[in-house]
Short mmCIF file of C-alpha atoms (C1' of nucleotides) in Angstrom, two decimals:
data_model
loop_
_atom_site.label_atom_id
_atom_site.label_comp_id
_atom_site.label_asym_id
_atom_site.label_seq_id
_atom_site.Cartn_x
_atom_site.Cartn_y
_atom_site.Cartn_z
CA UNK A 37 -9.75 -5.03 -31.02
CA UNK A 38 -9.84 -6.16 -27.44
CA UNK A 39 -12.27 -8.66 -26.34
CA UNK A 40 -14.94 -7.18 -24.08
CA UNK A 41 -14.84 -8.01 -20.70
CA UNK A 42 -12.73 -10.67 -20.95
CA UNK A 43 -9.88 -10.66 -18.26
CA UNK A 44 -6.76 -13.16 -17.82
CA UNK A 45 -6.02 -14.57 -14.32
CA UNK A 46 -2.46 -15.33 -14.09
CA UNK A 47 -1.99 -17.11 -10.63
CA UNK A 48 -0.28 -20.54 -9.74
CA UNK A 49 -2.59 -21.04 -6.87
CA UNK A 50 -5.53 -22.88 -8.16
CA UNK A 51 -7.48 -21.81 -4.93
CA UNK A 52 -7.08 -18.18 -5.81
CA UNK A 53 -7.84 -18.46 -9.59
CA UNK A 54 -11.01 -20.35 -8.54
CA UNK A 55 -11.78 -17.47 -6.10
CA UNK A 56 -10.90 -14.76 -8.62
CA UNK A 57 -13.29 -16.61 -11.49
CA UNK A 58 -16.17 -16.78 -9.26
CA UNK A 59 -16.23 -13.28 -8.22
CA UNK A 60 -15.48 -11.92 -11.62
CA UNK A 61 -17.94 -14.27 -13.34
CA UNK A 62 -20.49 -13.04 -10.81
CA UNK A 63 -19.89 -9.91 -12.31
CA UNK A 64 -20.30 -10.72 -16.26
CA UNK A 65 -16.63 -10.92 -16.96
CA UNK A 66 -15.60 -13.69 -18.77
CA UNK A 67 -12.41 -15.12 -17.33
CA UNK A 68 -9.47 -16.84 -18.94
CA UNK A 69 -7.38 -18.85 -16.20
CA UNK A 70 -3.63 -19.58 -16.69
CA UNK A 71 -1.89 -21.40 -13.76
CA UNK A 72 1.98 -20.53 -15.47
CA UNK A 73 3.60 -17.41 -16.66
CA UNK A 74 4.32 -18.71 -20.19
CA UNK A 75 0.40 -20.02 -20.18
CA UNK A 76 -0.72 -16.65 -19.31
CA UNK A 77 1.44 -14.71 -21.88
CA UNK A 78 -0.24 -16.80 -24.62
CA UNK A 79 -3.75 -15.89 -23.27
CA UNK A 80 -3.26 -12.75 -23.17
CA UNK A 81 -1.91 -12.89 -26.71
CA UNK A 82 -4.74 -15.13 -28.07
CA UNK A 83 -7.63 -13.22 -26.40
CA UNK A 84 -6.80 -9.43 -26.24
CA UNK A 85 -8.33 -9.42 -22.71
CA UNK A 86 -9.54 -6.02 -21.56
CA UNK A 87 -7.49 -6.43 -18.59
CA UNK A 88 -4.77 -9.12 -16.45
CA UNK A 89 -4.41 -9.84 -13.18
CA UNK A 90 -1.15 -11.30 -12.14
CA UNK A 91 0.29 -12.63 -9.15
CA UNK A 92 3.60 -12.10 -8.18
CA UNK A 93 4.32 -15.25 -6.72
CA UNK A 94 4.30 -17.61 -9.61
CA UNK A 95 6.99 -20.16 -9.32
CA UNK A 96 7.23 -20.95 -12.75
CA UNK A 97 9.74 -18.19 -13.36
CA UNK A 98 9.16 -14.62 -11.58
CA UNK A 99 6.15 -12.66 -12.21
CA UNK A 100 8.09 -9.54 -13.43
CA UNK A 101 9.41 -11.17 -16.34
CA UNK A 102 5.98 -12.14 -17.82
CA UNK A 103 4.75 -8.39 -16.96
CA UNK A 104 7.65 -7.00 -19.12
CA UNK A 105 7.33 -10.00 -21.78
CA UNK A 106 3.44 -8.45 -21.98
CA UNK A 107 4.79 -5.16 -22.28
CA UNK A 108 6.69 -5.44 -25.05
CA UNK A 109 3.91 -5.83 -27.34
CA UNK A 110 0.56 -5.02 -25.34
CA UNK A 111 -0.48 -2.03 -23.30
CA UNK A 112 -3.54 -3.68 -21.63
CA UNK A 113 -4.02 -2.54 -18.13
CA UNK A 114 -2.21 -5.18 -15.49
CA UNK A 115 -3.11 -5.58 -12.16
CA UNK A 116 -0.74 -6.70 -9.49
CA UNK A 117 -1.65 -9.34 -6.75
CA UNK A 118 1.23 -9.65 -4.11
CA UNK A 119 1.74 -9.94 -0.23
CA UNK A 120 1.42 -6.81 1.61
CA UNK A 121 5.24 -6.81 3.04
CA UNK A 122 6.79 -6.44 -0.03
CA UNK A 123 6.95 -2.81 -1.07
CA UNK A 124 9.76 -3.27 -3.22
CA UNK A 125 8.14 -5.79 -5.53
CA UNK A 126 5.27 -3.57 -5.89
CA UNK A 127 7.78 -0.62 -7.11
CA UNK A 128 9.51 -2.87 -9.12
CA UNK A 129 6.20 -4.19 -10.88
CA UNK A 130 5.04 -0.26 -11.21
CA UNK A 131 8.60 0.29 -12.95
CA UNK A 132 7.61 -2.35 -15.54
CA UNK A 133 4.57 -0.86 -16.41
CA UNK A 134 1.88 -2.47 -13.96
CA UNK A 135 -1.36 -0.38 -13.77
CA UNK A 136 -2.32 -0.71 -10.01
CA UNK A 137 -1.66 -3.50 -7.38
CA UNK A 138 -3.83 -5.16 -4.66
CA UNK A 139 -2.57 -6.51 -1.65
CA UNK A 140 -3.55 -10.37 -0.62
CA UNK A 141 -5.82 -11.20 1.41
CA UNK A 142 -7.67 -8.57 -0.97
CA UNK A 143 -11.09 -7.61 -0.40
CA UNK A 144 -13.59 -8.46 -3.18
CA UNK A 145 -15.36 -4.87 -3.48
CA UNK A 146 -11.93 -3.16 -3.45
CA UNK A 147 -10.90 -5.38 -6.33
CA UNK A 148 -13.64 -4.82 -8.58
CA UNK A 149 -13.41 -1.21 -8.10
CA UNK A 150 -10.05 -1.37 -9.22
CA UNK A 151 -10.57 -3.26 -12.43
CA UNK A 152 -13.38 -0.89 -13.29
CA UNK A 153 -11.37 1.93 -12.79
CA UNK A 154 -8.47 0.65 -14.80
CA UNK A 155 -10.49 -0.19 -17.85
CA UNK A 156 -12.15 3.28 -17.68
CA UNK A 157 -8.85 4.88 -18.01
CA UNK A 158 -7.97 2.82 -20.87
CA UNK A 159 -11.23 3.53 -22.72
CA UNK A 160 -11.34 7.21 -21.48
CA UNK A 161 -8.32 7.48 -23.69
CA UNK A 162 -8.64 5.54 -26.30
CA UNK A 163 -11.05 7.47 -27.42
CA UNK A 164 -10.84 11.19 -26.79
CA UNK A 165 -8.30 13.50 -28.04
CA UNK A 166 -9.27 16.41 -25.67
CA UNK A 167 -9.13 15.32 -22.46
CA UNK A 168 -9.96 17.70 -19.19
CA UNK A 169 -8.74 17.69 -15.34
CA UNK A 170 -9.93 20.56 -13.28
CA UNK A 171 -9.13 23.90 -15.21
CA UNK A 172 -6.34 22.12 -17.25
CA UNK A 173 -7.29 20.54 -20.87
CA UNK A 174 -4.71 18.92 -23.09
CA UNK A 175 -5.60 18.58 -27.05
CA UNK A 176 -3.37 15.74 -27.72
CA UNK A 177 -3.81 16.26 -31.73
CA UNK A 178 -3.03 19.82 -31.46
CA UNK A 179 0.10 18.95 -28.80
CA UNK A 180 -1.61 21.82 -26.48
CA UNK A 181 -2.20 21.97 -22.81
CA UNK A 182 -4.71 24.90 -21.66
CA UNK A 183 -5.15 26.34 -18.07
CA UNK A 184 -8.16 28.16 -17.68
CA UNK A 185 -8.82 28.06 -21.66
CA UNK A 186 -5.30 29.89 -21.39
CA UNK A 187 -2.82 27.92 -23.72
CA UNK A 188 0.44 27.30 -21.59
CA UNK A 189 3.74 27.75 -23.19
CA UNK A 190 5.24 24.20 -22.50
CA UNK A 191 8.53 22.92 -23.91
CA UNK A 192 9.10 19.80 -25.41
CA UNK A 193 10.01 17.51 -22.56
CA UNK A 194 7.63 19.16 -20.26
CA UNK A 195 4.56 18.60 -23.06
CA UNK A 196 5.63 14.80 -23.37
CA UNK A 197 5.37 14.59 -19.40
CA UNK A 198 1.85 16.32 -19.33
CA UNK A 199 1.09 13.97 -22.22
CA UNK A 200 2.12 10.94 -19.77
CA UNK A 201 0.26 12.32 -16.94
CA UNK A 202 -3.15 13.02 -18.77
CA UNK A 203 -3.18 9.61 -20.09
CA UNK A 204 -2.94 8.09 -16.82
CA UNK A 205 -4.80 10.06 -14.51
CA UNK A 206 -5.01 8.78 -10.84
CA UNK A 207 -2.35 6.22 -11.94
CA UNK A 208 1.05 5.97 -9.96
CA UNK A 209 4.19 6.61 -12.30
CA UNK A 210 7.45 5.23 -10.89
CA UNK A 211 10.67 7.47 -11.02
CA UNK A 212 12.40 4.47 -13.40
CA UNK A 213 8.81 4.28 -15.71
CA UNK A 214 8.75 8.05 -16.26
CA UNK A 215 12.41 8.26 -17.23
CA UNK A 216 12.32 5.09 -19.19
CA UNK A 217 9.43 6.88 -21.16
CA UNK A 218 10.71 10.32 -21.65
CA UNK A 219 14.86 9.85 -21.89
CA UNK A 220 14.98 6.16 -22.67
CA UNK A 221 16.20 3.10 -21.25
CA UNK A 222 19.48 4.53 -20.17
CA UNK A 223 18.83 7.24 -18.11
CA UNK A 224 16.90 5.66 -15.20
CA UNK A 225 19.42 7.09 -12.57
CA UNK A 226 18.55 10.28 -13.37
CA UNK A 227 15.71 10.92 -10.96
CA UNK A 228 16.93 14.74 -10.57
CA UNK A 229 15.45 15.65 -14.19
CA UNK A 230 12.62 14.64 -13.02
CA UNK A 231 12.25 16.69 -9.69
CA UNK A 232 13.16 19.98 -12.00
CA UNK A 233 10.55 19.44 -14.70
CA UNK A 234 8.12 18.45 -12.35
CA UNK A 235 9.01 21.69 -10.47
CA UNK A 236 8.47 23.45 -13.87
CA UNK A 237 5.22 22.13 -14.26
CA UNK A 238 3.71 22.63 -11.00
CA UNK A 239 4.92 26.47 -11.52
CA UNK A 240 2.77 26.46 -14.63
CA UNK A 241 -0.09 24.57 -13.98
CA UNK A 242 -1.13 24.60 -10.27
CA UNK A 243 -2.72 27.64 -8.35
CA UNK A 244 -0.18 27.01 -5.63
CA UNK A 245 2.99 25.57 -6.68
CA UNK A 246 4.20 24.51 -2.85
CA UNK A 247 0.85 22.87 -2.45
CA UNK A 248 0.15 20.75 -5.77
CA UNK A 249 -3.36 19.34 -6.44
CA UNK A 250 -2.42 18.05 -10.04
CA UNK A 251 1.22 16.69 -9.85
CA UNK A 252 1.13 14.70 -6.52
CA UNK A 253 4.68 13.33 -5.36
CA UNK A 254 4.58 9.40 -3.89
CA UNK A 255 7.83 9.76 -2.20
CA UNK A 256 10.49 7.08 -2.86
CA UNK A 257 7.92 5.77 -5.86
CA UNK A 258 6.83 8.45 -8.29
CA UNK A 259 4.10 10.91 -9.40
CA UNK A 260 1.00 10.78 -9.92
CA UNK A 261 -1.61 13.17 -11.67
CA UNK A 262 -4.47 13.57 -9.34
CA UNK A 263 -8.26 13.62 -10.84
CA UNK A 264 -9.54 16.97 -9.99
CA UNK A 265 -12.96 17.78 -10.16
CA UNK A 266 -14.74 21.26 -10.93
CA UNK B 134 -17.81 -17.24 -3.96
CA UNK B 135 -17.59 -19.35 -0.72
CA UNK B 136 -20.08 -22.19 0.15
CA UNK B 137 -22.76 -20.35 2.21
CA UNK B 138 -23.16 -21.84 5.66
CA UNK B 139 -20.61 -24.68 5.35
CA UNK B 140 -18.05 -24.84 8.05
CA UNK B 141 -15.07 -27.67 8.14
CA UNK B 142 -14.35 -29.10 11.39
CA UNK B 143 -10.52 -30.42 11.69
CA UNK B 144 -10.29 -32.36 15.07
CA UNK B 145 -9.00 -36.16 15.57
CA UNK B 146 -11.65 -36.91 18.12
CA UNK B 147 -14.81 -38.45 16.74
CA UNK B 148 -16.65 -37.71 19.94
CA UNK B 149 -15.94 -34.09 19.53
CA UNK B 150 -16.45 -34.14 15.61
CA UNK B 151 -19.99 -35.77 16.51
CA UNK B 152 -21.08 -33.06 19.00
CA UNK B 153 -19.76 -30.09 16.90
CA UNK B 154 -21.62 -31.50 13.77
CA UNK B 155 -24.87 -32.21 15.79
CA UNK B 156 -24.64 -28.42 17.12
CA UNK B 157 -24.00 -26.76 14.01
CA UNK B 158 -26.32 -28.71 11.90
CA UNK B 159 -29.32 -27.74 14.18
CA UNK B 160 -28.21 -24.33 12.96
CA UNK B 161 -28.68 -25.12 9.52
CA UNK B 162 -24.95 -25.25 8.94
CA UNK B 163 -23.52 -27.98 6.61
CA UNK B 164 -20.64 -29.52 8.43
CA UNK B 165 -17.42 -31.20 6.72
CA UNK B 166 -15.69 -33.31 8.97
CA UNK B 167 -12.03 -33.90 8.66
CA UNK B 168 -10.23 -36.53 11.34
CA UNK B 169 -6.76 -35.74 9.92
CA UNK B 170 -5.07 -32.50 9.06
CA UNK B 171 -4.05 -33.38 5.49
CA UNK B 172 -7.87 -34.06 4.66
CA UNK B 173 -8.69 -30.81 6.30
CA UNK B 174 -6.87 -29.16 4.11
CA UNK B 175 -8.25 -30.70 1.31
CA UNK B 176 -11.76 -30.00 2.73
CA UNK B 177 -11.13 -26.41 2.93
CA UNK B 178 -9.64 -26.29 -0.55
CA UNK B 179 -12.68 -28.08 -2.31
CA UNK B 180 -15.50 -26.89 -0.27
CA UNK B 181 -14.26 -23.07 0.16
CA UNK B 182 -16.45 -23.10 3.53
CA UNK B 183 -17.30 -19.75 5.35
CA UNK B 184 -15.40 -20.99 8.40
CA UNK B 185 -13.41 -23.65 9.76
CA UNK B 186 -13.05 -24.90 13.44
CA UNK B 187 -9.46 -26.43 14.03
CA UNK B 188 -8.52 -28.65 17.20
CA UNK B 189 -4.45 -27.76 18.06
CA UNK B 190 -4.42 -31.60 19.49
CA UNK B 191 -4.32 -33.25 15.90
CA UNK B 192 -1.67 -35.95 15.86
CA UNK B 193 -0.78 -36.49 11.85
CA UNK B 194 0.19 -33.17 10.90
CA UNK B 195 0.23 -30.69 14.37
CA UNK B 196 -2.53 -28.43 14.15
CA UNK B 197 -0.24 -25.24 13.36
CA UNK B 198 0.82 -26.45 10.26
CA UNK B 199 -2.16 -27.26 8.90
CA UNK B 200 -3.11 -23.21 9.82
CA UNK B 201 0.25 -22.15 8.33
CA UNK B 202 -0.89 -24.26 5.10
CA UNK B 203 -4.58 -22.82 4.99
CA UNK B 204 -3.35 -19.01 5.43
CA UNK B 205 -1.17 -19.25 2.83
CA UNK B 206 -4.10 -19.41 -0.06
CA UNK B 207 -6.92 -18.39 1.98
CA UNK B 208 -8.57 -15.66 4.46
CA UNK B 209 -11.20 -18.31 5.64
CA UNK B 210 -11.87 -17.47 9.19
CA UNK B 211 -10.60 -20.11 11.70
CA UNK B 212 -11.44 -20.58 14.97
CA UNK B 213 -8.89 -23.00 17.33
CA UNK B 214 -10.30 -25.46 19.68
CA UNK B 215 -7.35 -25.98 22.86
CA UNK B 216 -7.44 -27.02 26.27
CA UNK B 217 -7.35 -24.12 28.64
CA UNK B 218 -3.85 -24.59 29.93
CA UNK B 219 -2.42 -23.49 26.77
CA UNK B 220 -1.86 -19.61 26.75
CA UNK B 221 1.34 -20.11 24.76
CA UNK B 222 -0.43 -22.04 21.97
CA UNK B 223 -3.25 -19.79 21.65
CA UNK B 224 -0.64 -17.15 20.92
CA UNK B 225 1.40 -19.15 18.55
CA UNK B 226 -2.09 -19.84 16.72
CA UNK B 227 -3.12 -16.39 16.78
CA UNK B 228 0.50 -15.28 15.27
CA UNK B 229 -0.28 -17.56 12.18
CA UNK B 230 -3.25 -16.04 11.76
CA UNK B 231 -6.07 -17.86 13.54
CA UNK B 232 -9.06 -15.43 14.09
CA UNK B 233 -10.55 -16.90 17.12
CA UNK B 234 -9.77 -19.33 20.06
CA UNK B 235 -12.18 -21.22 22.42
CA UNK B 236 -11.02 -23.68 25.13
CA UNK B 237 -12.38 -27.47 25.49
CA UNK B 238 -14.79 -27.87 27.31
CA UNK B 239 -16.89 -25.29 25.41
CA UNK B 240 -19.91 -23.94 26.11
CA UNK B 241 -22.32 -24.54 22.97
CA UNK B 242 -23.66 -20.83 22.88
CA UNK B 243 -20.40 -19.41 23.33
CA UNK B 244 -19.15 -21.16 20.09
CA UNK B 245 -22.37 -20.28 18.24
CA UNK B 246 -21.63 -16.73 18.98
CA UNK B 247 -18.16 -16.60 18.21
CA UNK B 248 -18.86 -18.47 14.88
CA UNK B 249 -21.24 -16.12 14.10
CA UNK B 250 -19.41 -12.78 14.80
CA UNK B 251 -16.33 -14.28 12.60
CA UNK B 252 -18.62 -15.20 9.66
CA UNK B 253 -20.02 -11.38 10.61
CA UNK B 254 -16.36 -9.83 10.08
CA UNK B 255 -15.41 -11.46 6.84
CA UNK B 256 -18.74 -10.55 4.94
CA UNK B 257 -18.86 -6.68 6.23
CA UNK B 258 -15.33 -6.29 4.79
CA UNK B 259 -15.56 -8.39 1.63
CA UNK B 260 -18.42 -6.48 0.26
CA UNK B 261 -17.65 -2.96 0.98
CA UNK B 262 -14.68 -0.92 -0.48
CA UNK B 263 -15.75 1.57 2.38
CA UNK B 264 -15.71 0.68 5.91
CA UNK B 265 -16.93 2.33 8.96
CA UNK B 266 -16.62 2.11 12.35
CA UNK B 267 -17.40 4.95 14.91
CA UNK B 268 -16.58 7.94 13.63
CA UNK B 269 -13.95 6.84 11.64
CA UNK B 270 -14.47 5.41 8.01
CA UNK B 271 -11.52 3.77 5.62
CA UNK B 272 -11.84 3.97 1.81
CA UNK B 273 -9.84 0.85 0.64
CA UNK B 274 -9.59 2.24 -2.94
CA UNK B 275 -8.30 5.86 -2.42
CA UNK B 276 -6.30 4.44 0.51
CA UNK B 277 -7.62 6.80 2.56
CA UNK B 278 -9.05 7.22 6.16
CA UNK B 279 -11.44 9.70 7.78
CA UNK B 280 -12.37 10.92 10.94
CA UNK B 281 -15.67 12.93 11.24
CA UNK B 282 -15.49 12.77 7.56
CA UNK B 283 -12.33 14.87 7.68
CA UNK B 284 -9.32 13.03 5.86
CA UNK B 285 -6.62 11.91 8.32
CA UNK B 286 -3.42 12.81 7.49
CA UNK B 287 -1.72 9.37 7.97
CA UNK B 288 2.08 8.09 6.88
CA UNK B 289 2.50 5.04 5.19
CA UNK B 290 2.98 2.98 7.98
CA UNK B 291 0.12 4.20 9.64
CA UNK B 292 -2.43 3.62 6.85
CA UNK B 293 -1.12 -0.09 6.43
CA UNK B 294 -1.59 -0.65 10.25
CA UNK B 295 -5.25 1.26 10.12
CA UNK B 296 -6.21 -1.38 6.98
CA UNK B 297 -5.06 -4.29 8.71
CA UNK B 298 -7.16 -3.37 11.77
CA UNK B 299 -10.21 -2.42 9.71
CA UNK B 300 -10.33 -5.67 8.26
CA UNK B 301 -9.69 -7.14 11.64
CA UNK B 302 -12.17 -5.65 13.54
CA UNK B 303 -12.64 -6.96 17.02
CA UNK B 304 -10.22 -9.41 16.32
CA UNK B 305 -6.76 -9.78 18.50
CA UNK B 306 -3.71 -9.26 16.52
CA UNK B 307 -0.64 -10.55 17.96
CA UNK B 308 2.17 -8.23 17.95
CA UNK B 309 4.11 -10.91 15.75
CA UNK B 310 1.52 -11.06 13.33
CA UNK B 311 1.52 -7.15 13.06
CA UNK B 312 5.13 -7.13 12.87
CA UNK B 313 5.36 -9.82 9.99
CA UNK B 314 2.84 -7.62 7.87
CA UNK B 315 4.39 -4.60 7.53
CA UNK B 316 7.88 -5.25 8.66
CA UNK B 317 7.99 -8.61 7.17
CA UNK B 318 8.99 -11.87 8.77
CA UNK B 319 12.44 -10.69 9.64
CA UNK B 320 11.61 -7.77 12.51
CA UNK B 321 9.48 -10.18 15.38
CA UNK B 322 11.79 -8.50 17.97
CA UNK B 323 10.92 -5.13 17.37
CA UNK B 324 7.64 -4.68 19.68
CA UNK B 325 8.83 -1.23 20.28
CA UNK B 326 8.03 -0.12 16.68
CA UNK B 327 4.22 -1.21 17.41
CA UNK B 328 4.36 0.65 20.56
CA UNK B 329 5.40 3.92 18.88
CA UNK B 330 3.20 3.51 15.92
CA UNK B 331 0.21 2.67 17.88
CA UNK B 332 0.58 5.86 20.33
CA UNK B 333 0.66 8.03 17.02
CA UNK B 334 -2.25 6.47 15.65
CA UNK B 335 -4.12 6.89 18.79
CA UNK B 336 -3.25 10.67 18.79
CA UNK B 337 -4.85 10.61 15.54
CA UNK B 338 -7.88 8.25 15.83
CA UNK B 339 -8.74 8.54 19.24
CA UNK B 340 -11.07 11.45 21.11
CA UNK B 341 -8.93 10.68 24.29
CA UNK B 342 -5.63 8.95 23.03
CA UNK B 343 -5.06 8.15 27.05
CA UNK B 344 -8.36 6.17 26.88
CA UNK B 345 -8.42 4.40 23.65
CA UNK B 346 -11.55 2.84 22.43
CA UNK B 347 -10.66 2.15 19.02
CA UNK B 348 -7.32 0.35 19.46
CA UNK B 349 -7.31 -1.55 22.60
CA UNK B 350 -4.21 -3.14 24.11
CA UNK B 351 -4.07 -6.88 24.97
CA UNK B 352 -1.26 -6.89 27.43
CA UNK B 353 1.25 -9.32 26.47
CA UNK B 354 -0.42 -10.25 23.29
CA UNK B 355 -1.04 -7.62 20.77
CA UNK B 356 -3.75 -5.06 19.96
CA UNK B 357 -7.60 -4.91 18.73
CA UNK B 358 -9.63 -2.67 17.03
CA UNK B 359 -12.99 -2.62 18.68
CA UNK B 360 -16.24 -2.12 16.96
CA UNK B 361 -17.68 0.95 18.11
CA UNK B 362 -21.19 2.28 17.63
CA UNK B 363 -22.35 5.31 16.48
"C1'" DC C 268 26.82 31.82 -40.25
"C1'" DG C 269 27.25 33.53 -35.64
"C1'" DA C 270 25.33 35.63 -31.74
"C1'" DA C 271 20.90 35.58 -29.17
"C1'" DT C 272 17.84 33.10 -27.10
"C1'" DT C 273 15.80 28.79 -25.11
"C1'" DT C 274 15.87 24.70 -23.32
"C1'" DA C 275 18.20 20.80 -20.95
"C1'" DT C 276 21.54 19.14 -17.96
"C1'" DT C 277 24.29 19.24 -13.80
"C1'" DT C 278 25.49 20.54 -9.36
"C1'" DA C 279 24.72 22.46 -4.71
"C1'" DC C 280 22.19 22.72 -0.71
"C1'" DA C 281 18.61 23.53 2.38
"C1'" DG C 282 14.41 21.38 4.39
"C1'" DC C 283 11.24 18.03 5.42
"C1'" DG C 284 9.05 14.18 6.98
"C1'" DT C 285 9.48 9.55 8.27
"C1'" DA C 286 11.50 5.44 10.66
"C1'" DT C 287 14.20 4.48 14.12
"C1'" DT C 288 16.17 4.77 18.34
"C1'" DT C 289 16.59 6.05 23.37
"C1'" DA C 290 15.20 7.20 27.73
"C1'" DT C 291 11.85 7.43 31.31
"C1'" DA C 292 7.39 7.32 33.24
"C1'" DA C 293 3.17 4.92 33.87
"C1'" DT C 294 0.37 1.04 33.94
"C1'" DC C 295 -0.53 -3.51 34.21
"C1'" DT C 296 -0.05 -8.59 35.93
"C1'" DG C 297 0.22 -12.41 38.90
"C1'" DC D 273 4.19 -5.58 46.06
"C1'" DA D 274 7.58 -6.53 42.23
"C1'" DG D 275 8.84 -7.84 37.84
"C1'" DA D 276 7.15 -7.06 33.03
"C1'" DT D 277 4.64 -4.79 29.81
"C1'" DT D 278 3.26 -0.57 27.85
"C1'" DA D 279 3.16 4.57 26.72
"C1'" DT D 280 4.68 8.77 25.63
"C1'" DA D 281 8.07 12.29 24.58
"C1'" DA D 282 12.31 13.63 22.46
"C1'" DA D 283 16.42 12.74 20.06
"C1'" DT D 284 18.36 10.83 16.23
"C1'" DA D 285 19.14 9.56 11.61
"C1'" DC D 286 18.51 9.36 6.89
"C1'" DG D 287 16.52 9.38 2.30
"C1'" DC D 288 13.98 12.03 -0.26
"C1'" DT D 289 12.17 16.29 -2.37
"C1'" DG D 290 12.18 20.93 -4.01
"C1'" DT D 291 14.48 25.11 -5.77
"C1'" DA D 292 17.97 27.62 -7.32
"C1'" DA D 293 21.71 28.49 -9.95
"C1'" DA D 294 25.63 27.36 -13.01
"C1'" DT D 295 26.84 25.29 -17.32
"C1'" DA D 296 25.99 22.78 -21.39
"C1'" DA D 297 23.68 22.13 -25.57
"C1'" DA D 298 20.28 22.78 -28.72
"C1'" DT D 299 17.82 26.06 -31.82
"C1'" DT D 300 16.07 30.21 -33.44
"C1'" DC D 301 16.67 34.25 -36.09
"C1'" DG D 302 19.08 38.26 -38.13
#
DNA sequence: CGAATTTATTTACAGCGTATTTATAATCTG
DNA sequence: CAGATTATAAATACGCTGTAAATAAATTCG
């Protein structure tokens, strides 16, 4: 069981840790601070936090390996802190399974909103076997997807994709991440697979496949299922 | 959180420190004085002031490196004190992320007004994930910009620029600063990039792109987003 | 088991959108 | 006014995406 309202902050800069602690504690989160990546990993293992904030500028060794390590045994949501001009590191972190990112210097309200959103997503999925989004619905137990209450005929791969998207609504899923999840760690070059399957899915789930509102492209990065209202 | 109403003054001239202290304390600011750059950095780290006043004429460490140091871990507003004839050092300080500058000998009323303005800007941004200016609005969480409540279609680079401008309303952002923030530390020569993108943004956000009221040019220095009333 | 059918993988290509570069006109500043 | 700076449009370059269609593999079913 995860510890309610506990957040682990992994950052080598004590100033930023302090600012984050004060900000988060004011919102009644319990904060565990770690200055080094190794300590951060141990803290996540011991405290089972509800969320992790990880600064990519760690000197100890790079934040990526910390994230990769955590991801081998935990699906706790991880928000990345990074400098603005490092688009590449953001994508690399998302590839490894980071849930969200925020650029330094960050704005407090934005950070809090992202924390809430990421915690909410995990709670939603953990407790539901059926999830709705717009006029779509997925049943994780029966492994079926419906559009306007009509069952869609999906192939196995198509269903796997839908499952991942429904479990990560509003989260950017990188090409690499999706390929690893579905085709395993070897096919990270085969982005074209994704294009073909995304295209097929759009034909089935979108009202207008040429102007998708569910499966959105983040050019150069990946795809994302948008939350759609009713 | 930052310490309310606390200002750190970094200046090697005890006369000026004394004048500043008396002036600021009369306005109910708490003042921390530092004579040397190193002490100033430590003071900022320990007290988390709401604002910093930094004299560029420091002997021990030169003022620029003090500013650069602080900027690696803090976005606290920094007002530069400098002698009147040093246009170059002002631009250099703004490049490094100074928020404002004021020439010695300074006029008390003007100094207080600038202090208030710089504190206000940070408070405004820090407490909102949505910021309005005139008929524009930015949502830092959804990463969207609106004009008259209509979503604008911005490219990634255009959005990054808008984000920086909205986080720094009324502050002059130098070419170098903007180029570093968006294209990284290598492209500091490519001012033409900025001209092209600023032009594109004006077409999208201004009512009359030829007479901009949001994105103002400071010829030879940089650009600035003006606060616009409703 | 083998043919028919579905699904996955590959190949090919057209088109779009964006960043960058170039060229030139307009404007600003001292 | 002269030189520097800025604005604007247009051209270019290029990567990425989406679609279709061909081939291969897997699955279904009589």
